[in-house]
Amino acid sequence: MKLKQLEGLLGTLQQFSHPKVELEQYPTGPHIASRLLYTAENTFGDISGKVVADFGCGCGTLGVASTLVGAEQVIGIDIDPESLEIASINAVEMELDIDFIRCDINKLRWRDHWIDTVVMNPPFGTRRKGSDMEFLAMALKVASGAVYSLHKTTTRDYIKRTALRDCNARSAEVLCQLRFDVPQLYKFHKKKEVDIAVDLWRFEPCEKIMIV
Amino acid sequence: MRLLTHNMLASNVKGVTNGFPLRLEAEKWAEKEVELNADFLRHMFSKIEWKALAGAARAVGYGELPDEADASMLDSEDFLRRFHHALLEIHVEEGALVCPESGRRFPINKGIPNMLLHEDEI
Protein backbone atom coordinates (compact mmCIF):
# COMPACT_ATOMS: atom_id res chain seq x y z
CA MET A 1 0.00 0.00 0.00
CA LYS A 2 1.24 3.48 -0.90
CA LEU A 3 1.91 5.97 1.88
CA LYS A 4 -0.65 8.48 0.60
CA GLN A 5 -3.28 5.77 0.31
CA LEU A 6 -2.62 4.63 3.90
CA GLU A 7 -2.81 8.20 5.17
CA GLY A 8 -6.07 8.74 3.30
CA LEU A 9 -7.71 5.64 4.79
CA LEU A 10 -6.61 6.58 8.32
CA GLY A 11 -8.14 10.02 7.81
CA THR A 12 -11.58 8.43 7.64
CA LEU A 13 -11.39 6.94 11.15
CA GLN A 14 -13.60 8.20 13.93
CA GLN A 15 -11.72 9.98 16.74
CA PHE A 16 -12.39 10.78 20.42
CA SER A 17 -15.70 12.53 20.99
CA HIS A 18 -14.91 13.49 24.60
CA PRO A 19 -11.14 13.19 25.17
CA LYS A 20 -10.06 12.62 28.78
CA VAL A 21 -7.33 14.92 29.97
CA GLU A 22 -6.20 12.63 32.82
CA LEU A 23 -5.33 9.96 30.25
CA GLU A 24 -3.64 12.48 27.94
CA GLN A 25 -5.86 11.40 25.08
CA TYR A 26 -4.62 13.04 21.93
CA PRO A 27 -5.59 11.47 18.64
CA THR A 28 -2.73 10.04 16.60
CA GLY A 29 -3.14 11.88 13.32
CA PRO A 30 -3.15 10.08 9.96
CA HIS A 31 0.07 11.84 8.91
CA ILE A 32 2.11 10.54 11.85
CA ALA A 33 0.43 7.12 12.02
CA SER A 34 0.97 6.40 8.33
CA ARG A 35 4.65 7.36 8.51
CA LEU A 36 5.24 5.27 11.62
CA LEU A 37 3.78 2.13 10.07
CA TYR A 38 5.21 2.74 6.63
CA THR A 39 8.73 3.02 8.06
CA ALA A 40 8.28 0.02 10.36
CA GLU A 41 7.21 -2.13 7.43
CA ASN A 42 9.25 -0.87 4.50
CA THR A 43 12.54 -0.12 6.23
CA PHE A 44 12.56 -2.82 8.90
CA GLY A 45 9.99 -5.48 7.92
CA ASP A 46 8.53 -5.41 11.45
CA ILE A 47 4.82 -5.57 10.58
CA SER A 48 3.68 -7.95 7.84
CA GLY A 49 3.16 -11.50 9.04
CA LYS A 50 3.73 -10.43 12.66
CA VAL A 51 1.77 -10.16 15.89
CA VAL A 52 1.54 -6.45 16.68
CA ALA A 53 0.27 -4.78 19.87
CA ASP A 54 -0.99 -1.19 19.99
CA PHE A 55 -0.41 0.14 23.54
CA GLY A 56 -2.88 2.77 24.69
CA CYS A 57 -4.65 2.31 21.40
CA GLY A 58 -7.27 5.01 21.91
CA CYS A 59 -9.44 5.02 18.81
CA GLY A 60 -7.25 2.37 17.22
CA THR A 61 -5.44 4.39 14.54
CA LEU A 62 -2.07 2.65 14.87
CA GLY A 63 -3.71 -0.77 15.19
CA VAL A 64 -5.79 -0.21 12.06
CA ALA A 65 -2.70 1.05 10.23
CA SER A 66 -0.75 -2.07 11.31
CA THR A 67 -3.46 -4.33 9.94
CA LEU A 68 -3.58 -2.38 6.68
CA VAL A 69 0.15 -2.86 6.11
CA GLY A 70 -0.15 -6.60 6.68
CA ALA A 71 0.11 -7.54 10.37
CA GLU A 72 -1.21 -11.08 10.85
CA GLN A 73 -2.78 -10.30 14.23
CA VAL A 74 -3.18 -6.95 16.00
CA ILE A 75 -4.08 -6.52 19.67
CA GLY A 76 -5.13 -3.07 20.92
CA ILE A 77 -5.00 -2.30 24.64
CA ASP A 78 -6.56 0.65 26.40
CA ILE A 79 -7.88 1.46 29.87
CA ASP A 80 -10.78 3.56 28.58
CA PRO A 81 -13.96 1.70 27.53
CA GLU A 82 -15.24 4.55 25.36
CA SER A 83 -12.04 4.59 23.32
CA LEU A 84 -12.23 0.82 22.88
CA GLU A 85 -15.79 1.13 21.64
CA ILE A 86 -14.76 3.68 19.00
CA ALA A 87 -11.72 1.54 18.09
CA SER A 88 -13.97 -1.52 17.63
CA ILE A 89 -16.29 0.46 15.38
CA ASN A 90 -13.32 1.72 13.35
CA ALA A 91 -12.05 -1.84 12.88
CA VAL A 92 -15.49 -3.13 11.85
CA GLU A 93 -16.03 -0.29 9.38
CA MET A 94 -12.66 -1.00 7.76
CA GLU A 95 -13.56 -4.73 7.75
CA LEU A 96 -10.47 -5.62 9.78
CA ASP A 97 -10.11 -8.20 12.56
CA ILE A 98 -8.44 -6.62 15.58
CA ASP A 99 -8.56 -7.94 19.15
CA PHE A 100 -9.04 -5.43 21.94
CA ILE A 101 -8.34 -5.78 25.65
CA ARG A 102 -9.30 -3.38 28.42
CA CYS A 103 -6.35 -3.12 30.79
CA ASP A 104 -4.00 -0.70 32.52
CA ILE A 105 -0.70 -0.95 30.62
CA ASN A 106 1.19 -1.01 33.94
CA LYS A 107 -0.76 -4.04 35.05
CA LEU A 108 -0.32 -6.18 31.94
CA ARG A 109 0.77 -9.70 32.70
CA TRP A 110 1.64 -11.15 29.35
CA ARG A 111 4.09 -13.89 28.54
CA ASP A 112 7.51 -12.30 27.98
CA HIS A 113 8.59 -11.45 24.42
CA TRP A 114 5.46 -13.04 23.00
CA ILE A 115 4.48 -10.10 20.80
CA ASP A 116 6.67 -9.41 17.75
CA THR A 117 6.22 -5.65 17.52
CA VAL A 118 4.68 -2.96 19.72
CA VAL A 119 3.48 0.33 18.21
CA MET A 120 2.37 3.17 20.46
CA ASN A 121 1.67 6.83 20.92
CA PRO A 122 2.06 6.89 24.70
CA PRO A 123 1.00 9.70 27.01
CA PHE A 124 3.78 12.28 26.97
CA GLY A 125 3.98 12.07 30.74
CA THR A 126 3.20 15.74 31.23
CA ARG A 127 0.06 15.16 33.30
CA ARG A 128 1.38 12.16 35.21
CA LYS A 129 5.15 12.10 35.30
CA GLY A 130 6.82 8.92 34.12
CA SER A 131 3.80 7.37 32.41
CA ASP A 132 5.60 7.47 29.05
CA MET A 133 8.50 5.43 30.40
CA GLU A 134 6.15 2.95 32.09
CA PHE A 135 4.62 2.28 28.68
CA LEU A 136 8.07 1.85 27.16
CA ALA A 137 9.33 -0.54 29.85
CA MET A 138 6.27 -2.74 29.47
CA ALA A 139 6.49 -2.66 25.67
CA LEU A 140 10.12 -3.81 25.78
CA LYS A 141 9.13 -6.61 28.15
CA VAL A 142 6.45 -8.12 25.91
CA ALA A 143 8.06 -7.48 22.51
CA SER A 144 10.64 -9.78 20.96
CA GLY A 145 11.36 -7.71 17.82
CA ALA A 146 10.94 -3.97 18.06
CA VAL A 147 9.01 -1.15 19.70
CA TYR A 148 7.95 1.99 17.79
CA SER A 149 7.02 4.98 19.86
CA LEU A 150 6.54 8.75 19.74
CA HIS A 151 8.11 11.08 22.29
CA LYS A 152 8.57 14.83 22.53
CA THR A 153 11.80 15.94 20.87
CA THR A 154 12.62 18.06 23.93
CA THR A 155 13.00 14.82 25.95
CA ARG A 156 15.30 13.06 23.44
CA ASP A 157 18.40 12.68 25.65
CA TYR A 158 16.35 11.61 28.63
CA ILE A 159 14.44 9.00 26.61
CA LYS A 160 17.61 7.45 25.22
CA ARG A 161 19.37 7.30 28.59
CA THR A 162 16.36 5.95 30.47
CA ALA A 163 15.43 3.41 27.79
CA LEU A 164 18.91 1.87 27.77
CA ARG A 165 19.43 2.02 31.52
CA ASP A 166 15.99 1.28 32.99
CA CYS A 167 13.68 -0.14 30.35
CA ASN A 168 15.44 -3.23 28.95
CA ALA A 169 16.30 -1.58 25.63
CA ARG A 170 19.26 -3.02 23.72
CA SER A 171 19.12 -0.19 21.18
CA ALA A 172 17.32 3.15 20.92
CA GLU A 173 17.28 5.08 17.68
CA VAL A 174 15.46 8.21 16.50
CA LEU A 175 14.21 7.51 12.96
CA CYS A 176 12.80 10.94 12.16
CA GLN A 177 11.24 14.05 13.61
CA LEU A 178 7.58 14.76 12.97
CA ARG A 179 5.15 17.52 13.77
CA PHE A 180 2.33 16.55 16.06
CA ASP A 181 -0.72 18.72 15.62
CA VAL A 182 -2.54 18.93 18.90
CA PRO A 183 -5.86 20.57 18.24
CA GLN A 184 -7.49 22.63 20.97
CA LEU A 185 -9.15 19.75 22.77
CA TYR A 186 -8.94 20.90 26.35
CA LYS A 187 -9.78 24.10 28.17
CA PHE A 188 -6.20 24.63 29.36
CA HIS A 189 -5.02 24.88 25.76
CA LYS A 190 -4.64 28.59 25.16
CA LYS A 191 -3.82 28.47 21.46
CA LYS A 192 -6.14 27.13 18.83
CA GLU A 193 -3.68 24.56 17.60
CA VAL A 194 -0.27 23.65 18.98
CA ASP A 195 2.43 22.15 16.86
CA ILE A 196 4.70 19.88 18.91
CA ALA A 197 7.92 18.37 17.60
CA VAL A 198 8.00 14.63 18.27
CA ASP A 199 10.59 11.94 17.53
CA LEU A 200 9.71 8.62 16.00
CA TRP A 201 11.77 6.06 17.92
CA ARG A 202 12.64 2.46 17.25
CA PHE A 203 13.77 0.41 20.24
CA GLU A 204 14.95 -3.18 20.35
CA PRO A 205 14.50 -5.22 23.53
CA CYS A 206 17.26 -7.04 25.41
CA GLU A 207 16.88 -10.77 25.02
CA LYS A 208 16.92 -11.28 28.75
CA ILE A 209 14.79 -9.07 30.94
CA MET A 210 17.08 -7.57 33.57
CA ILE A 211 14.71 -5.12 35.20
CA VAL A 212 11.25 -6.09 36.39
CA MET B 1 -10.97 -12.12 21.41
CA ARG B 2 -9.28 -14.85 19.44
CA LEU B 3 -7.55 -17.83 21.01
CA LEU B 4 -4.17 -16.50 19.91
CA THR B 5 -4.71 -13.59 22.29
CA HIS B 6 -5.89 -15.96 25.04
CA ASN B 7 -2.58 -17.82 24.77
CA MET B 8 -0.66 -14.69 25.70
CA LEU B 9 -2.71 -13.53 28.68
CA ALA B 10 -2.09 -14.38 32.32
CA SER B 11 -3.92 -13.33 35.46
CA ASN B 12 -2.63 -10.01 36.75
CA VAL B 13 -4.13 -10.20 40.25
CA LYS B 14 -1.56 -9.23 42.88
CA GLY B 15 0.10 -12.16 44.62
CA VAL B 16 -0.88 -14.71 41.98
CA THR B 17 2.22 -16.62 40.86
CA ASN B 18 0.64 -19.19 38.59
CA GLY B 19 -1.89 -17.22 36.57
CA PHE B 20 -1.57 -19.07 33.26
CA PRO B 21 -3.56 -20.23 31.43
CA LEU B 22 -6.76 -18.38 32.20
CA ARG B 23 -9.70 -20.76 32.04
CA LEU B 24 -12.01 -19.78 29.22
CA GLU B 25 -15.76 -19.78 29.85
CA ALA B 26 -17.37 -19.06 26.51
CA GLU B 27 -21.07 -18.25 26.23
CA LYS B 28 -21.14 -16.87 22.73
CA TRP B 29 -18.63 -17.07 19.95
CA ALA B 30 -18.44 -16.60 16.20
CA GLU B 31 -16.37 -18.18 13.46
CA LYS B 32 -14.91 -16.17 10.63
CA GLU B 33 -12.75 -17.52 7.85
CA VAL B 34 -9.34 -15.97 7.26
CA GLU B 35 -6.62 -16.90 4.82
CA LEU B 36 -4.13 -19.48 6.09
CA ASN B 37 -0.52 -18.33 6.33
CA ALA B 38 1.69 -21.40 6.88
CA ASP B 39 4.83 -19.36 7.62
CA PHE B 40 3.02 -17.44 10.32
CA LEU B 41 1.71 -20.67 11.89
CA ARG B 42 5.22 -22.12 11.99
CA HIS B 43 6.45 -18.88 13.56
CA MET B 44 3.71 -18.98 16.20
CA PHE B 45 4.03 -22.67 17.00
CA SER B 46 7.20 -22.13 19.04
CA LYS B 47 5.45 -19.51 21.19
CA ILE B 48 2.12 -21.26 21.69
CA GLU B 49 1.45 -23.21 24.89
CA TRP B 50 -0.26 -26.11 23.21
CA LYS B 51 -2.25 -27.43 26.17
CA ALA B 52 -3.70 -23.95 26.81
CA LEU B 53 -4.74 -23.64 23.16
CA ALA B 54 -6.30 -27.10 23.02
CA GLY B 55 -8.16 -26.41 26.29
CA ALA B 56 -9.48 -23.06 25.08
CA ALA B 57 -10.55 -24.63 21.78
CA ARG B 58 -12.52 -27.29 23.65
CA ALA B 59 -14.26 -24.48 25.62
CA VAL B 60 -15.70 -23.23 22.33
CA GLY B 61 -16.67 -26.73 21.23
CA TYR B 62 -13.72 -27.35 18.92
CA GLY B 63 -12.24 -30.73 19.82
CA GLU B 64 -10.17 -31.30 16.69
CA LEU B 65 -6.79 -30.42 18.19
CA PRO B 66 -4.58 -33.24 19.51
CA ASP B 67 -3.74 -33.13 23.25
CA GLU B 68 -0.04 -32.87 22.46
CA ALA B 69 1.78 -31.47 19.46
CA ASP B 70 5.36 -31.24 18.26
CA ALA B 71 7.04 -29.33 15.45
CA SER B 72 7.10 -32.35 13.11
CA MET B 73 3.31 -32.07 12.80
CA LEU B 74 3.71 -28.75 10.99
CA ASP B 75 4.43 -30.71 7.81
CA SER B 76 0.86 -31.95 7.80
CA GLU B 77 -1.59 -29.76 5.93
CA ASP B 78 -4.45 -31.17 7.92
CA PHE B 79 -2.75 -30.23 11.20
CA LEU B 80 -1.98 -26.72 9.94
CA ARG B 81 -5.62 -26.22 8.99
CA ARG B 82 -6.86 -27.21 12.46
CA PHE B 83 -4.18 -25.13 14.18
CA HIS B 84 -5.09 -22.14 11.99
CA HIS B 85 -8.79 -22.51 12.70
CA ALA B 86 -8.34 -22.69 16.48
CA LEU B 87 -5.83 -19.85 16.63
CA LEU B 88 -7.36 -17.27 14.29
CA GLU B 89 -10.88 -18.11 13.16
CA ILE B 90 -12.79 -18.34 16.45
CA HIS B 91 -13.87 -15.09 18.10
CA VAL B 92 -15.14 -15.29 21.68
CA GLU B 93 -17.85 -12.64 21.99
CA GLU B 94 -19.30 -13.18 25.48
CA GLY B 95 -18.00 -15.10 28.47
CA ALA B 96 -15.19 -14.83 31.00
CA LEU B 97 -11.55 -15.60 31.67
CA VAL B 98 -11.00 -17.16 35.09
CA CYS B 99 -7.73 -16.94 37.05
CA PRO B 100 -6.61 -20.53 37.77
CA GLU B 101 -5.19 -19.57 41.18
CA SER B 102 -7.52 -16.96 42.69
CA GLY B 103 -10.72 -17.74 40.80
CA ARG B 104 -11.08 -14.04 39.82
CA ARG B 105 -13.34 -13.69 36.80
CA PHE B 106 -12.48 -11.28 34.02
CA PRO B 107 -15.63 -10.73 31.95
CA ILE B 108 -15.60 -10.70 28.15
CA ASN B 109 -18.22 -8.35 26.66
CA LYS B 110 -18.64 -7.63 22.96
CA GLY B 111 -15.43 -9.56 22.39
CA ILE B 112 -13.32 -7.40 24.76
CA PRO B 113 -11.88 -8.98 27.94
CA ASN B 114 -11.85 -6.55 30.86
CA MET B 115 -8.58 -7.10 32.75
CA LEU B 116 -8.91 -3.98 34.90
CA LEU B 117 -8.31 -4.70 38.57
CA HIS B 118 -10.11 -3.24 41.58
CA GLU B 119 -8.04 -1.15 43.97
CA ASP B 120 -7.70 -3.95 46.52
CA GLU B 121 -6.30 -6.33 43.88
CA ILE B 122 -3.36 -4.15 42.80
mmCIF file with all atom_site columns, N, CA and C in Angstrom, chain A residues 133 136-137 140 157-172 201 203-204 206 208-212:
data_model
loop_
_atom_site.group_PDB
_atom_site.id
_atom_site.type_symbol
_atom_site.label_atom_id
_atom_site.label_alt_id
_atom_site.label_comp_id
_atom_site.label_asym_id
_atom_site.label_entity_id
_atom_site.label_seq_id
_atom_site.pdbx_PDB_ins_code
_atom_site.Cartn_x
_atom_site.Cartn_y
_atom_site.Cartn_z
_atom_site.occupancy
_atom_site.B_iso_or_equiv
_atom_site.pdbx_formal_charge
_atom_site.auth_seq_id
_atom_site.auth_comp_id
_atom_site.auth_asym_id
_atom_site.auth_atom_id
_atom_site.pdbx_PDB_model_num
ATOM 1  N N  . MET A 1 133 ? 7.471  6.447   30.233 1.00 0.00 ? 133 MET A N  1
ATOM 2  C CA . MET A 1 133 ? 8.505  5.427   30.403 1.00 0.00 ? 133 MET A CA 1
ATOM 3  C C  . MET A 1 133 ? 7.942  4.103   30.931 1.00 0.00 ? 133 MET A C  1
ATOM 4  N N  . LEU A 1 136 ? 6.915  2.354   27.912 1.00 0.00 ? 136 LEU A N  1
ATOM 5  C CA . LEU A 1 136 ? 8.071  1.848   27.164 1.00 0.00 ? 136 LEU A CA 1
ATOM 6  C C  . LEU A 1 136 ? 8.658  0.591   27.822 1.00 0.00 ? 136 LEU A C  1
ATOM 7  N N  . ALA A 1 137 ? 8.765  0.624   29.151 1.00 0.00 ? 137 ALA A N  1
ATOM 8  C CA . ALA A 1 137 ? 9.329  -0.535  29.851 1.00 0.00 ? 137 ALA A CA 1
ATOM 9  C C  . ALA A 1 137 ? 8.468  -1.777  29.625 1.00 0.00 ? 137 ALA A C  1
ATOM 10 N N  . LEU A 1 140 ? 8.858  -3.103  26.019 1.00 0.00 ? 140 LEU A N  1
ATOM 11 C CA . LEU A 1 140 ? 10.121 -3.815  25.785 1.00 0.00 ? 140 LEU A CA 1
ATOM 12 C C  . LEU A 1 140 ? 10.154 -5.152  26.526 1.00 0.00 ? 140 LEU A C  1
ATOM 13 N N  . ASP A 1 157 ? 17.262 13.236  24.897 1.00 0.00 ? 157 ASP A N  1
ATOM 14 C CA . ASP A 1 157 ? 18.396 12.677  25.647 1.00 0.00 ? 157 ASP A CA 1
ATOM 15 C C  . ASP A 1 157 ? 17.916 11.815  26.814 1.00 0.00 ? 157 ASP A C  1
ATOM 16 N N  . TYR A 1 158 ? 16.906 12.325  27.488 1.00 0.00 ? 158 TYR A N  1
ATOM 17 C CA . TYR A 1 158 ? 16.351 11.609  28.631 1.00 0.00 ? 158 TYR A CA 1
ATOM 18 C C  . TYR A 1 158 ? 15.786 10.249  28.210 1.00 0.00 ? 158 TYR A C  1
ATOM 19 N N  . ILE A 1 159 ? 15.060 10.248  27.090 1.00 0.00 ? 159 ILE A N  1
ATOM 20 C CA . ILE A 1 159 ? 14.440 9.003   26.605 1.00 0.00 ? 159 ILE A CA 1
ATOM 21 C C  . ILE A 1 159 ? 15.528 7.964   26.312 1.00 0.00 ? 159 ILE A C  1
ATOM 22 N N  . LYS A 1 160 ? 16.560 8.391   25.604 1.00 0.00 ? 160 LYS A N  1
ATOM 23 C CA . LYS A 1 160 ? 17.609 7.446   25.218 1.00 0.00 ? 160 LYS A CA 1
ATOM 24 C C  . LYS A 1 160 ? 18.284 6.853   26.455 1.00 0.00 ? 160 LYS A C  1
ATOM 25 N N  . ARG A 1 161 ? 18.668 7.738   27.382 1.00 0.00 ? 161 ARG A N  1
ATOM 26 C CA . ARG A 1 161 ? 19.372 7.296   28.586 1.00 0.00 ? 161 ARG A CA 1
ATOM 27 C C  . ARG A 1 161 ? 18.491 6.341   29.396 1.00 0.00 ? 161 ARG A C  1
ATOM 28 N N  . THR A 1 162 ? 17.251 6.746   29.615 1.00 0.00 ? 162 THR A N  1
ATOM 29 C CA . THR A 1 162 ? 16.364 5.950   30.466 1.00 0.00 ? 162 THR A CA 1
ATOM 30 C C  . THR A 1 162 ? 16.003 4.623   29.809 1.00 0.00 ? 162 THR A C  1
ATOM 31 N N  . ALA A 1 163 ? 15.788 4.647   28.487 1.00 0.00 ? 163 ALA A N  1
ATOM 32 C CA . ALA A 1 163 ? 15.427 3.408   27.786 1.00 0.00 ? 163 ALA A CA 1
ATOM 33 C C  . ALA A 1 163 ? 16.535 2.373   27.936 1.00 0.00 ? 163 ALA A C  1
ATOM 34 N N  . LEU A 1 164 ? 17.788 2.807   27.729 1.00 0.00 ? 164 LEU A N  1
ATOM 35 C CA . LEU A 1 164 ? 18.913 1.870   27.766 1.00 0.00 ? 164 LEU A CA 1
ATOM 36 C C  . LEU A 1 164 ? 19.220 1.422   29.200 1.00 0.00 ? 164 LEU A C  1
ATOM 37 N N  . ARG A 1 165 ? 19.030 2.332   30.145 1.00 0.00 ? 165 ARG A N  1
ATOM 38 C CA . ARG A 1 165 ? 19.432 2.025   31.521 1.00 0.00 ? 165 ARG A CA 1
ATOM 39 C C  . ARG A 1 165 ? 18.324 1.304   32.297 1.00 0.00 ? 165 ARG A C  1
ATOM 40 N N  . ASP A 1 166 ? 17.064 1.749   32.106 1.00 0.00 ? 166 ASP A N  1
ATOM 41 C CA . ASP A 1 166 ? 15.991 1.283   32.991 1.00 0.00 ? 166 ASP A CA 1
ATOM 42 C C  . ASP A 1 166 ? 14.889 0.479   32.318 1.00 0.00 ? 166 ASP A C  1
ATOM 43 N N  . CYS A 1 167 ? 14.872 0.431   30.999 1.00 0.00 ? 167 CYS A N  1
ATOM 44 C CA . CYS A 1 167 ? 13.684 -0.140  30.348 1.00 0.00 ? 167 CYS A CA 1
ATOM 45 C C  . CYS A 1 167 ? 13.989 -1.364  29.477 1.00 0.00 ? 167 CYS A C  1
ATOM 46 N N  . ASN A 1 168 ? 15.109 -2.009  29.707 1.00 0.00 ? 168 ASN A N  1
ATOM 47 C CA . ASN A 1 168 ? 15.440 -3.233  28.951 1.00 0.00 ? 168 ASN A CA 1
ATOM 48 C C  . ASN A 1 168 ? 15.640 -3.012  27.456 1.00 0.00 ? 168 ASN A C  1
ATOM 49 N N  . ALA A 1 169 ? 16.038 -1.797  27.054 1.00 0.00 ? 169 ALA A N  1
ATOM 50 C CA . ALA A 1 169 ? 16.303 -1.580  25.632 1.00 0.00 ? 169 ALA A CA 1
ATOM 51 C C  . ALA A 1 169 ? 17.753 -1.950  25.318 1.00 0.00 ? 169 ALA A C  1
ATOM 52 N N  . ARG A 1 170 ? 17.928 -2.680  24.209 1.00 0.00 ? 170 ARG A N  1
ATOM 53 C CA . ARG A 1 170 ? 19.263 -3.017  23.717 1.00 0.00 ? 170 ARG A CA 1
ATOM 54 C C  . ARG A 1 170 ? 19.743 -1.901  22.788 1.00 0.00 ? 170 ARG A C  1
ATOM 55 N N  . SER A 1 171 ? 18.787 -1.310  22.049 1.00 0.00 ? 171 SER A N  1
ATOM 56 C CA . SER A 1 171 ? 19.117 -0.191  21.181 1.00 0.00 ? 171 SER A CA 1
ATOM 57 C C  . SER A 1 171 ? 17.981 0.818   21.204 1.00 0.00 ? 171 SER A C  1
ATOM 58 N N  . ALA A 1 172 ? 18.320 2.073   20.949 1.00 0.00 ? 172 ALA A N  1
ATOM 59 C CA . ALA A 1 172 ? 17.316 3.145   20.921 1.00 0.00 ? 172 ALA A CA 1
ATOM 60 C C  . ALA A 1 172 ? 17.736 4.130   19.851 1.00 0.00 ? 172 ALA A C  1
ATOM 61 N N  . TRP A 1 201 ? 10.694 6.926   17.399 1.00 0.00 ? 201 TRP A N  1
ATOM 62 C CA . TRP A 1 201 ? 11.771 6.064   17.919 1.00 0.00 ? 201 TRP A CA 1
ATOM 63 C C  . TRP A 1 201 ? 11.559 4.612   17.512 1.00 0.00 ? 201 TRP A C  1
ATOM 64 N N  . PHE A 1 203 ? 13.003 1.060   19.178 1.00 0.00 ? 203 PHE A N  1
ATOM 65 C CA . PHE A 1 203 ? 13.768 0.408   20.244 1.00 0.00 ? 203 PHE A CA 1
ATOM 66 C C  . PHE A 1 203 ? 13.805 -1.095  19.973 1.00 0.00 ? 203 PHE A C  1
ATOM 67 N N  . GLU A 1 204 ? 14.909 -1.711  20.368 1.00 0.00 ? 204 GLU A N  1
ATOM 68 C CA . GLU A 1 204 ? 14.953 -3.182  20.350 1.00 0.00 ? 204 GLU A CA 1
ATOM 69 C C  . GLU A 1 204 ? 15.139 -3.672  21.786 1.00 0.00 ? 204 GLU A C  1
ATOM 70 N N  . CYS A 1 206 ? 16.224 -6.071  25.013 1.00 0.00 ? 206 CYS A N  1
ATOM 71 C CA . CYS A 1 206 ? 17.259 -7.036  25.412 1.00 0.00 ? 206 CYS A CA 1
ATOM 72 C C  . CYS A 1 206 ? 16.616 -8.416  25.386 1.00 0.00 ? 206 CYS A C  1
ATOM 73 N N  . LYS A 1 208 ? 17.261 -10.886 27.388 1.00 0.00 ? 208 LYS A N  1
ATOM 74 C CA . LYS A 1 208 ? 16.915 -11.280 28.747 1.00 0.00 ? 208 LYS A CA 1
ATOM 75 C C  . LYS A 1 208 ? 16.413 -10.053 29.490 1.00 0.00 ? 208 LYS A C  1
ATOM 76 N N  . ILE A 1 209 ? 15.336 -10.209 30.213 1.00 0.00 ? 209 ILE A N  1
ATOM 77 C CA . ILE A 1 209 ? 14.793 -9.067  30.941 1.00 0.00 ? 209 ILE A CA 1
ATOM 78 C C  . ILE A 1 209 ? 15.542 -8.921  32.262 1.00 0.00 ? 209 ILE A C  1
ATOM 79 N N  . MET A 1 210 ? 16.239 -7.777  32.391 1.00 0.00 ? 210 MET A N  1
ATOM 80 C CA . MET A 1 210 ? 17.080 -7.574  33.570 1.00 0.00 ? 210 MET A CA 1
ATOM 81 C C  . MET A 1 210 ? 16.302 -6.841  34.668 1.00 0.00 ? 210 MET A C  1
ATOM 82 N N  . ILE A 1 211 ? 15.401 -5.970  34.237 1.00 0.00 ? 211 ILE A N  1
ATOM 83 C CA . ILE A 1 211 ? 14.706 -5.122  35.205 1.00 0.00 ? 211 ILE A CA 1
ATOM 84 C C  . ILE A 1 211 ? 13.231 -5.487  35.189 1.00 0.00 ? 211 ILE A C  1
ATOM 85 N N  . VAL A 1 212 ? 12.671 -5.735  36.338 1.00 0.00 ? 212 VAL A N  1
ATOM 86 C CA . VAL A 1 212 ? 11.252 -6.091  36.395 1.00 0.00 ? 212 VAL A CA 1
ATOM 87 C C  . VAL A 1 212 ? 10.468 -4.928  37.007 1.00 0.00 ? 212 VAL A C  1
#
